[in-house]
CSV table of C-alpha atoms and ligand atoms in Angstrom, one decimal:
chain,number,residue,atom,x,y,z
C,23,MET,CA,-32.6,9.1,16.2
C,24,ALA,CA,-34.6,5.9,15.8
C,25,VAL,CA,-34.1,4.0,12.5
C,26,ALA,CA,-37.0,2.1,10.9
C,27,GLU,CA,-36.7,-1.7,11.0
C,28,THR,CA,-37.3,-1.6,7.2
C,29,VAL,CA,-33.8,-0.2,6.8
C,30,PRO,CA,-31.6,-3.2,6.0
C,31,LEU,CA,-29.7,-4.6,9.1
C,32,LEU,CA,-26.3,-4.0,7.5
C,33,MET,CA,-27.0,-0.3,6.9
C,34,ARG,CA,-28.2,0.1,10.5
C,35,ILE,CA,-25.1,-1.6,11.8
C,36,VAL,CA,-22.8,0.6,9.6
C,37,SER,CA,-24.7,3.7,10.5
C,38,SER,CA,-24.6,2.9,14.2
C,39,SER,CA,-20.9,1.9,14.0
C,40,VAL,CA,-19.9,5.3,12.5
C,41,ALA,CA,-21.6,7.1,15.4
C,42,VAL,CA,-20.0,4.7,17.9
C,43,SER,CA,-16.6,5.2,16.3
C,44,TYR,CA,-16.8,9.0,16.9
C,45,ARG,CA,-17.7,8.3,20.5
C,46,ALA,CA,-14.8,5.9,21.0
C,47,ALA,CA,-12.4,8.4,19.3
C,48,LYS,CA,-13.6,11.1,21.7
C,49,ILE,CA,-12.8,8.7,24.6
C,50,ALA,CA,-9.3,8.2,23.2
C,51,ARG,CA,-8.8,12.0,22.9
C,52,ASP,CA,-10.1,12.5,26.5
C,53,VAL,CA,-7.6,9.9,27.8
C,54,LEU,CA,-4.7,11.7,26.1
C,55,SER,CA,-5.9,15.1,27.4
C,56,LYS,CA,-6.0,13.8,31.0
C,57,GLY,CA,-2.4,12.7,30.6
C,58,ASP,CA,-2.5,9.3,32.3
C,59,LEU,CA,-2.4,6.6,29.6
C,60,GLY,CA,-2.5,3.7,32.1
C,61,ILE,CA,-0.2,1.6,30.0
C,62,VAL,CA,-0.2,-2.2,30.6
C,63,GLU,CA,2.1,-4.7,28.8
C,64,LYS,CA,0.2,-7.7,27.2
C,65,SER,CA,2.6,-10.2,25.6
C,66,GLY,CA,5.6,-7.8,25.9
C,67,LYS,CA,6.9,-4.2,25.6
C,68,ASN,CA,5.7,-3.9,22.0
C,69,ASP,CA,2.3,-5.3,22.7
C,70,VAL,CA,0.6,-2.8,25.0
C,71,GLN,CA,-2.8,-1.7,26.2
C,72,THR,CA,-3.8,1.8,27.5
C,73,GLU,CA,-6.9,3.2,29.2
C,74,ALA,CA,-7.9,4.4,25.7
C,75,ASP,CA,-8.0,0.8,24.4
C,76,ARG,CA,-10.0,-0.4,27.4
C,77,SER,CA,-12.5,2.4,27.5
C,78,ALA,CA,-13.0,2.6,23.8
C,79,GLN,CA,-13.7,-1.2,23.6
C,80,ARG,CA,-16.2,-0.9,26.5
C,81,CYS,CA,-17.9,1.9,24.6
C,82,ILE,CA,-18.0,0.1,21.2
C,83,VAL,CA,-18.9,-3.4,22.3
C,84,ALA,CA,-21.6,-2.2,24.8
C,85,SER,CA,-23.1,0.2,22.4
C,86,LEU,CA,-23.3,-2.2,19.5
C,87,HIS,CA,-24.5,-5.0,21.7
C,88,LYS,CA,-27.3,-2.9,23.0
C,89,GLN,CA,-28.5,-2.1,19.5
C,90,PHE,CA,-27.8,-5.5,17.9
C,91,PRO,CA,-28.0,-8.0,20.8
C,92,LYS,CA,-27.9,-11.1,18.6
C,93,ILE,CA,-24.8,-10.3,16.6
C,94,ALA,CA,-21.4,-11.8,17.5
C,95,ILE,CA,-18.9,-9.1,18.5
C,96,TYR,CA,-15.2,-9.8,18.9
C,97,GLY,CA,-13.1,-7.2,20.6
C,98,GLU,CA,-9.3,-7.2,20.9
C,99,GLU,CA,-9.0,-6.5,24.6
C,100,GLU,CA,-9.6,-9.0,27.4
C,101,LEU,CA,-11.5,-6.9,30.0
C,102,ALA,CA,-12.8,-7.6,33.5
C,103,PRO,CA,-16.5,-8.4,33.2
C,104,THR,CA,-17.4,-6.6,36.4
C,105,THR,CA,-16.3,-3.2,35.3
C,106,LYS,CA,-19.2,-0.7,35.4
C,107,ILE,CA,-19.6,0.9,32.0
C,108,PRO,CA,-20.4,4.7,32.4
C,109,ASP,CA,-23.7,5.7,30.9
C,110,ASP,CA,-22.0,8.2,28.6
C,111,PHE,CA,-20.0,5.4,27.0
C,112,ILE,CA,-23.2,4.1,25.4
C,113,GLU,CA,-23.8,5.6,22.0
C,114,LEU,CA,-27.2,4.8,20.5
C,115,GLY,CA,-27.2,7.3,17.7
C,116,PHE,CA,-27.1,6.6,13.9
C,117,ASP,CA,-25.1,8.4,11.3
C,118,GLU,CA,-27.5,10.0,8.9
C,119,GLU,CA,-25.0,10.3,6.0
C,120,VAL,CA,-24.8,6.5,5.9
C,121,LEU,CA,-28.5,6.1,5.8
C,122,LYS,CA,-28.8,8.3,2.7
C,123,HIS,CA,-27.2,5.5,0.7
C,124,GLU,CA,-29.1,2.6,-0.7
C,125,CYS,CA,-27.9,-0.8,0.6
C,126,PRO,CA,-26.4,-2.9,-2.2
C,127,LYS,CA,-29.0,-5.5,-3.4
C,128,HIS,CA,-27.0,-8.6,-2.3
C,129,LEU,CA,-26.8,-7.2,1.3
C,130,GLN,CA,-30.4,-6.2,1.8
C,131,ASN,CA,-31.6,-9.3,3.6
C,132,ILE,CA,-28.6,-10.5,5.7
C,133,PRO,CA,-29.8,-12.1,9.0
C,134,ASP,CA,-28.1,-11.5,12.4
C,135,GLU,CA,-26.4,-14.9,12.5
C,136,LYS,CA,-24.5,-14.4,9.3
C,137,ILE,CA,-22.8,-11.3,10.7
C,138,VAL,CA,-19.7,-11.0,12.9
C,139,ILE,CA,-18.3,-7.7,14.1
C,140,TRP,CA,-14.5,-7.4,14.7
C,141,VAL,CA,-13.5,-4.5,16.9
C,142,ASP,CA,-10.0,-3.0,17.4
C,143,PRO,CA,-10.8,-0.2,19.8
C,144,LEU,CA,-7.4,1.4,19.2
C,145,ASP,CA,-5.1,0.3,16.5
C,146,GLY,CA,-1.5,1.5,16.7
C,147,THR,CA,-1.4,1.6,20.5
C,148,LYS,CA,2.4,1.4,20.6
C,149,GLU,CA,2.6,4.6,18.5
C,150,PHE,CA,-0.2,6.2,20.6
C,151,THR,CA,2.1,5.8,23.6
C,152,GLU,CA,5.0,7.3,21.7
C,153,GLY,CA,3.1,10.4,20.4
C,154,PHE,CA,2.7,9.3,16.7
C,155,LEU,CA,-0.9,10.2,16.9
C,156,ASP,CA,-1.8,10.1,13.2
C,157,HIS,CA,-1.0,6.3,13.3
C,158,VAL,CA,-3.9,5.7,15.7
C,159,THR,CA,-7.3,4.5,14.5
C,160,VAL,CA,-10.5,2.9,15.8
C,161,LEU,CA,-11.5,-0.1,13.7
C,162,ILE,CA,-15.0,-1.7,13.4
C,163,GLY,CA,-15.2,-4.4,10.7
C,164,ILE,CA,-18.4,-6.1,9.7
C,165,ALA,CA,-18.1,-9.6,8.2
C,166,VAL,CA,-20.9,-11.3,6.3
C,167,ASN,CA,-20.6,-15.0,5.8
C,168,GLY,CA,-17.0,-14.7,6.8
C,169,VAL,CA,-16.2,-12.0,4.2
C,170,ALA,CA,-15.0,-8.5,5.2
C,171,THR,CA,-18.0,-6.6,3.9
C,172,ALA,CA,-18.2,-3.2,5.6
C,173,GLY,CA,-15.7,-1.2,7.6
C,174,ILE,CA,-15.2,1.9,9.7
C,175,ILE,CA,-11.9,3.5,10.3
C,176,ASN,CA,-12.0,6.4,12.6
C,177,GLN,CA,-8.8,8.5,13.0
C,178,PRO,CA,-9.1,10.3,16.3
C,179,PHE,CA,-6.0,12.5,15.8
C,180,HIS,CA,-6.1,13.2,12.1
C,181,ASP,CA,-3.5,15.7,11.0
C,182,TYR,CA,-2.6,16.5,14.6
C,183,GLU,CA,0.5,18.5,13.7
C,184,ALA,CA,-1.5,20.9,11.6
C,185,PHE,CA,-4.3,21.6,14.1
C,186,PRO,CA,-4.2,22.7,17.8
C,187,ARG,CA,-5.2,20.2,20.5
C,188,TYR,CA,-4.5,16.9,18.8
C,189,GLY,CA,-6.0,17.4,15.3
C,190,LYS,CA,-9.5,16.3,14.3
C,191,SER,CA,-11.4,13.1,14.4
C,192,ARG,CA,-12.4,11.8,10.9
C,193,CYS,CA,-14.3,8.8,9.9
C,194,ILE,CA,-13.8,6.7,6.7
C,195,TRP,CA,-16.4,4.0,6.0
C,196,GLY,CA,-17.2,1.7,3.2
C,197,ILE,CA,-19.4,-1.2,2.0
C,198,LEU,CA,-18.7,-3.8,-0.7
C,199,GLY,CA,-20.7,-2.9,-3.7
C,200,LEU,CA,-21.4,0.6,-2.5
C,201,GLY,CA,-18.0,2.3,-2.2
C,202,ALA,CA,-16.1,4.2,0.5
C,203,PHE,CA,-16.5,7.7,1.9
C,204,GLY,CA,-14.8,10.3,4.1
C,205,PHE,CA,-11.4,10.7,2.4
C,206,GLU,CA,-9.7,12.2,-0.7
C,207,ARG,CA,-7.4,10.3,-3.1
C,208,ASN,CA,-4.2,11.6,-4.6
C,209,GLU,CA,-4.3,11.7,-8.4
C,210,ASN,CA,-0.9,10.2,-9.1
C,211,LEU,CA,1.7,8.3,-7.1
C,212,ASP,CA,5.1,7.7,-8.6
C,213,GLY,CA,7.5,4.9,-7.8
C,214,ARG,CA,6.6,1.9,-5.7
C,215,ILE,CA,6.0,3.0,-2.1
C,216,ILE,CA,5.6,0.2,0.3
C,217,THR,CA,4.4,0.6,3.9
C,218,THR,CA,5.1,-1.8,6.7
C,219,THR,CA,5.3,-2.1,10.4
C,220,ARG,CA,7.3,0.5,12.4
C,221,SER,CA,7.4,-1.3,15.8
C,222,HIS,CA,7.2,-5.1,15.0
C,223,SER,CA,9.8,-5.7,12.3
C,224,ASP,CA,12.1,-8.7,11.9
C,225,TYR,CA,14.3,-10.3,9.3
C,226,THR,CA,11.5,-12.0,7.4
C,227,ILE,CA,9.4,-8.8,7.2
C,228,THR,CA,12.3,-6.8,6.0
C,229,LYS,CA,13.3,-9.4,3.3
C,230,THR,CA,9.7,-9.6,2.1
C,231,VAL,CA,9.4,-5.9,1.7
C,232,GLN,CA,12.8,-5.8,-0.2
C,233,ALA,CA,11.6,-8.6,-2.5
C,234,CYS,CA,8.8,-6.2,-3.7
C,235,GLU,CA,11.5,-3.8,-5.0
C,236,PRO,CA,10.3,-0.6,-3.2
C,237,SER,CA,11.4,2.8,-4.3
C,238,GLU,CA,10.5,4.0,-0.8
C,239,VAL,CA,9.5,2.2,2.5
C,240,LEU,CA,7.1,3.9,4.9
C,241,ARG,CA,7.5,2.4,8.4
C,242,VAL,CA,4.4,3.5,10.2
C,243,GLY,CA,2.2,2.1,12.9
C,244,GLY,CA,-1.3,0.5,12.7
C,245,ALA,CA,-3.0,-1.7,10.1
C,246,GLY,CA,-5.8,0.8,9.8
C,247,HIS,CA,-3.4,3.7,9.2
C,248,LYS,CA,-1.4,1.8,6.6
C,249,VAL,CA,-4.5,0.9,4.6
C,250,LEU,CA,-5.6,4.6,4.8
C,251,LEU,CA,-2.3,5.4,3.1
C,252,LEU,CA,-3.3,3.0,0.3
C,253,ILE,CA,-6.8,4.3,-0.1
C,254,GLU,CA,-5.6,7.9,-0.2
C,255,LYS,CA,-2.9,6.8,-2.7
C,256,LYS,CA,0.0,7.8,-0.5
C,257,ALA,CA,1.5,4.2,-0.8
C,258,HIS,CA,1.1,1.4,-3.3
C,259,ALA,CA,1.3,-1.7,-1.0
C,260,TYR,CA,1.2,-2.8,2.6
C,261,VAL,CA,3.5,-5.8,3.1
C,262,PHE,CA,3.6,-7.6,6.5
C,263,ALA,CA,5.1,-11.1,6.5
C,264,SER,CA,4.3,-11.9,10.1
C,265,GLN,CA,1.5,-13.5,12.2
C,266,GLY,CA,1.2,-10.4,14.4
C,267,CYS,CA,-1.9,-8.9,12.8
C,268,LYS,CA,-5.3,-10.2,14.0
C,269,LYS,CA,-8.7,-10.3,12.4
C,270,TRP,CA,-9.8,-7.1,14.2
C,271,ASP,CA,-6.8,-5.3,12.6
C,272,THR,CA,-7.7,-6.2,9.0
C,273,CYS,CA,-11.5,-6.7,8.8
C,274,ALA,CA,-12.5,-3.0,8.6
C,275,PRO,CA,-9.5,-1.9,6.4
C,276,GLU,CA,-10.0,-4.9,4.1
C,277,ALA,CA,-13.7,-4.1,3.5
C,278,ILE,CA,-13.0,-0.4,2.8
C,279,LEU,CA,-10.1,-1.2,0.5
C,280,HIS,CA,-12.1,-3.8,-1.4
C,281,ALA,CA,-15.0,-1.4,-1.7
C,282,ILE,CA,-12.7,0.9,-3.8
C,283,GLY,CA,-11.2,-1.9,-5.9
C,284,GLY,CA,-8.0,-2.7,-4.0
C,285,LYS,CA,-7.2,-6.0,-2.4
C,286,LEU,CA,-6.1,-7.3,1.0
C,287,SER,CA,-5.1,-10.9,1.4
C,288,ASP,CA,-2.4,-13.0,3.1
C,289,ILE,CA,1.1,-12.7,1.6
C,290,HIS,CA,0.4,-15.6,-0.7
C,291,GLY,CA,-2.7,-13.9,-2.2
C,292,LYS,CA,-5.2,-16.1,-0.3
C,293,PRO,CA,-8.3,-14.5,1.2
C,294,ILE,CA,-8.5,-14.0,5.0
C,295,PRO,CA,-11.7,-15.5,6.6
C,296,TYR,CA,-13.6,-13.6,9.2
C,297,HIS,CA,-16.2,-16.2,10.5
C,298,ALA,CA,-17.0,-16.4,14.2
C,299,ASN,CA,-14.5,-18.7,15.9
C,300,VAL,CA,-11.9,-18.4,13.2
C,301,VAL,CA,-8.3,-18.3,14.6
C,302,HIS,CA,-7.7,-14.7,15.5
C,303,LYS,CA,-4.1,-14.4,14.2
C,304,ASN,CA,-3.7,-13.7,10.5
C,305,THR,CA,-1.3,-16.6,10.2
C,306,GLY,CA,-0.5,-16.0,6.5
C,307,GLY,CA,0.5,-12.3,7.1
C,308,VAL,CA,-0.9,-9.4,5.3
C,309,LEU,CA,-0.5,-8.1,1.7
C,310,ALA,CA,-2.7,-5.1,0.7
C,311,THR,CA,-2.5,-3.2,-2.6
C,312,VAL,CA,-4.2,-0.6,-4.6
C,313,GLU,CA,-3.6,-2.5,-7.8
C,314,ASN,CA,-1.3,-5.2,-9.3
C,315,HIS,CA,-1.8,-7.5,-6.3
C,316,ASP,CA,-0.6,-10.6,-8.2
C,317,TRP,CA,2.7,-8.9,-9.1
C,318,TYR,CA,3.5,-8.6,-5.4
C,319,VAL,CA,2.4,-12.2,-4.7
C,320,ASP,CA,4.8,-13.4,-7.4
C,321,LYS,CA,7.7,-11.2,-6.0
C,322,ILE,CA,7.1,-12.6,-2.5
C,323,LYS,CA,7.1,-16.1,-3.9
C,324,THR,CA,10.7,-15.6,-5.2
C,325,LEU,CA,11.9,-15.5,-1.6
C,326,GLY,CA,11.6,-19.2,-1.4
C,327,GLU,CA,11.4,-21.5,1.6
C,328,GLU,CA,14.6,-20.5,3.3
C,329,THR,CA,13.3,-17.0,4.2
C,330,LEU,CA,9.7,-17.9,4.7
C,331,ALA,CA,10.2,-21.3,6.4
C,332,LYS,CA,9.8,-20.0,10.0
C,333,PHE,CA,6.8,-17.8,9.1
C,334,GLU,CA,5.0,-20.5,7.0
C,335,SER,CA,5.5,-23.5,9.3
C,336,VAL,CA,3.1,-22.4,11.9
C,337,LYS,CA,-0.4,-23.9,11.3
C,338,PRO,CA,-3.5,-22.1,12.4
C,339,ALA,CA,-4.8,-23.4,15.7
C,340,PRO,CA,-8.4,-24.6,16.0
C,341,PRO,CA,-10.9,-22.2,17.7
C,342,THR,CA,-10.5,-22.1,21.4
C,343,LEU,CA,-13.2,-23.5,23.7
C,344,GLU,CA,-13.6,-20.1,25.4
C,345,ALA,CA,-14.3,-18.5,22.0
C,346,THR,CA,-16.9,-21.1,21.2
C,347,LEU,CA,-18.7,-20.7,24.5
C,348,SER,CA,-18.6,-16.9,24.4
C,349,GLN,CA,-20.1,-17.2,20.9
C,350,GLN,CA,-22.9,-19.3,22.2
C,351,LYS,CA,-23.6,-16.9,25.1
C,352,LEU,CA,-23.6,-13.9,22.8
C,353,ASN,CA,-26.5,-15.3,20.8
C,354,VAL,CA,-28.8,-16.3,23.5
C,355,THR,CA,-29.2,-13.2,25.7
C,356,PRO,CA,-32.2,-11.1,24.9
C,357,ALA,CA,-31.6,-7.3,24.9
C,358,ASP,CA,-34.0,-6.6,27.7
C,359,LYS,CA,-32.2,-9.0,30.1
C,360,VAL,CA,-28.8,-7.3,29.6
C,361,ASP,CA,-27.8,-4.7,32.2
C,362,GLY,CA,-24.9,-2.2,32.0
C,363,ASN,CA,-22.6,-4.4,34.2
C,364,ASN,CA,-22.7,-7.7,32.4
C,365,LYS,CA,-22.9,-6.6,28.8
C,366,GLN,CA,-19.2,-6.5,28.6
C,367,SER,CA,-18.8,-10.1,29.9
C,368,GLN,CA,-21.0,-11.4,27.1
C,369,CYS,CA,-19.2,-9.6,24.4
C,370,ASP,CA,-15.5,-9.9,25.4
C,371,GLN,CA,-13.7,-12.7,23.8
C,372,VAL,CA,-10.6,-14.5,24.5
C,373,SER,CA,-7.8,-13.2,22.3
C,374,GLN,CA,-4.9,-15.4,21.2
E,401,AMP,P1,2.0,-2.6,13.2
E,401,AMP,O1,2.0,-2.5,11.7
E,401,AMP,O2,3.2,-3.1,13.8
E,401,AMP,O3,1.5,-1.3,13.8
E,401,AMP,O4,0.9,-3.7,13.5
E,401,AMP,C1,-0.4,-3.7,13.1
E,401,AMP,C2,-1.3,-4.3,14.1
E,401,AMP,O5,-0.9,-5.6,14.4
E,401,AMP,C3,-1.3,-3.6,15.5
E,401,AMP,O6,-2.5,-3.7,16.1
E,401,AMP,C4,-0.3,-4.4,16.3
E,401,AMP,O7,-0.5,-4.4,17.6
E,401,AMP,C5,-0.5,-5.8,15.7
E,401,AMP,N1,0.8,-6.5,15.7
E,401,AMP,C6,1.6,-6.7,14.7
E,401,AMP,N2,2.7,-7.4,15.0
E,401,AMP,C7,2.5,-7.7,16.3
E,401,AMP,C8,3.3,-8.5,17.2
E,401,AMP,N3,4.4,-9.1,16.9
E,401,AMP,N4,2.8,-8.6,18.5
E,401,AMP,C9,1.6,-8.1,18.8
E,401,AMP,N5,0.8,-7.4,18.0
E,401,AMP,C10,1.3,-7.2,16.8
E,402,MG,MG1,-4.5,-3.3,16.1
E,403,MG,MG1,-5.7,-2.4,19.3
C-alpha cells in the first residue's frame, strides 16, 4: 500500500513502524521455532544477543531506512555491515489502522532532521533465552526534537502460556497528543505494585525499590514489558536505579506511557533526552509511573547520598566520534543509491 505524501511524515513513520514491528516479531518467532538461538555474550553473561536480535534489527533498520532514508536510526546491536539482508526482511507496508487517525496538530509538519528513531530489536533478550517469552518485546521509539513522541511495542509471544505455539504477536502503539492503542486497562489496582529488573539487580536497585514502600515487587524482564504492565494497570511503578537501560529501551515505552498520561523520567524526575548523538545509557536510571510520579521521586530522595553515591557519581560521556560520523553518513545517502548490502552499514550505530 502506498501512502500519499500529504499524510504527515510522523503518521507515515508510525504506520510503517507498526507493520515493520510485526515482521520483526515474526522473525523472532521463526528463530525460536528453528531452535538455534545463536547466543553471543556482549559485555557479559547477563548481556546477550541472539539471532533474533540480529535478524530483527536488520529487518527494522533496513525497512525503515528504505522508506525514510533521511531519518537517523539508532539500533542497539552492532552488526557486520557486509551481511546480506534477505529480501523478505524488508517490510514496506503501512498499518491502515494508524492511518485512520488524524495527526495531532503540533506534529503535522515535522521535517526529517528533527526525528530520531531508536530501535531495540528485541528487549528482554536474557529472558528470551530462558523461556520467559512474555517478557520479550520489539521496540521502535520515535523522538521529535529530542522528546519521545511516538512508540511501538510489539510483543511477539503475548500470553504464550494460554495459546499453543508461543502465543500471539500483538502491537501497542501511541502518539503524544493522540493516545495509545492495542491494549486493555485494568479498572482498579490495589496496593503499590512495583516492577523492576529480574536479571540485572544489585544493592542500589533493591534499596531504591524498597524506599518506594511496595506492597508487592514484580521482578520481570524487559523495559518494554515493564511499561506494558503500567499501561495495563498491572503495576503502579517501574523503578530501576541503574545505568543499564539505554535510549532504545525507553524511547518507545516512554512515548506510549506519556500518551496515556503516565510519566517516565530518570529516578530524580528529570526528563530523558533522545536527540541524535545523546549518550546511549540512561545514566540517571529509570522511574516510570501511572500516576503520583513526584511521590516516588521524593521517596527515592530519602535514600540519601550513601546509597546513591556510586550510581550518581558517573557523569554522562560526550557523544562518540563514531556516532557523530554515522549520523552524518545517514543523512547524506539518497534512497536510490542504497542497495541491500550496505543499508545496514549506514544505519548501524556504535553502542556504548
Ligand atoms: P531488565 O529490566 O533487566 O530486563 O533491563 C531492561 C533493559 O535494559 C534490557 O534491554 C537490558 O538488556 C538492559 N539492561 C539493564 N541493565 C543492564 C546491564 N547491567 N547490562 C546490560 N544491559 C542492561
Ligand atoms: Mg532492551
Ligand atoms: Mg535488545
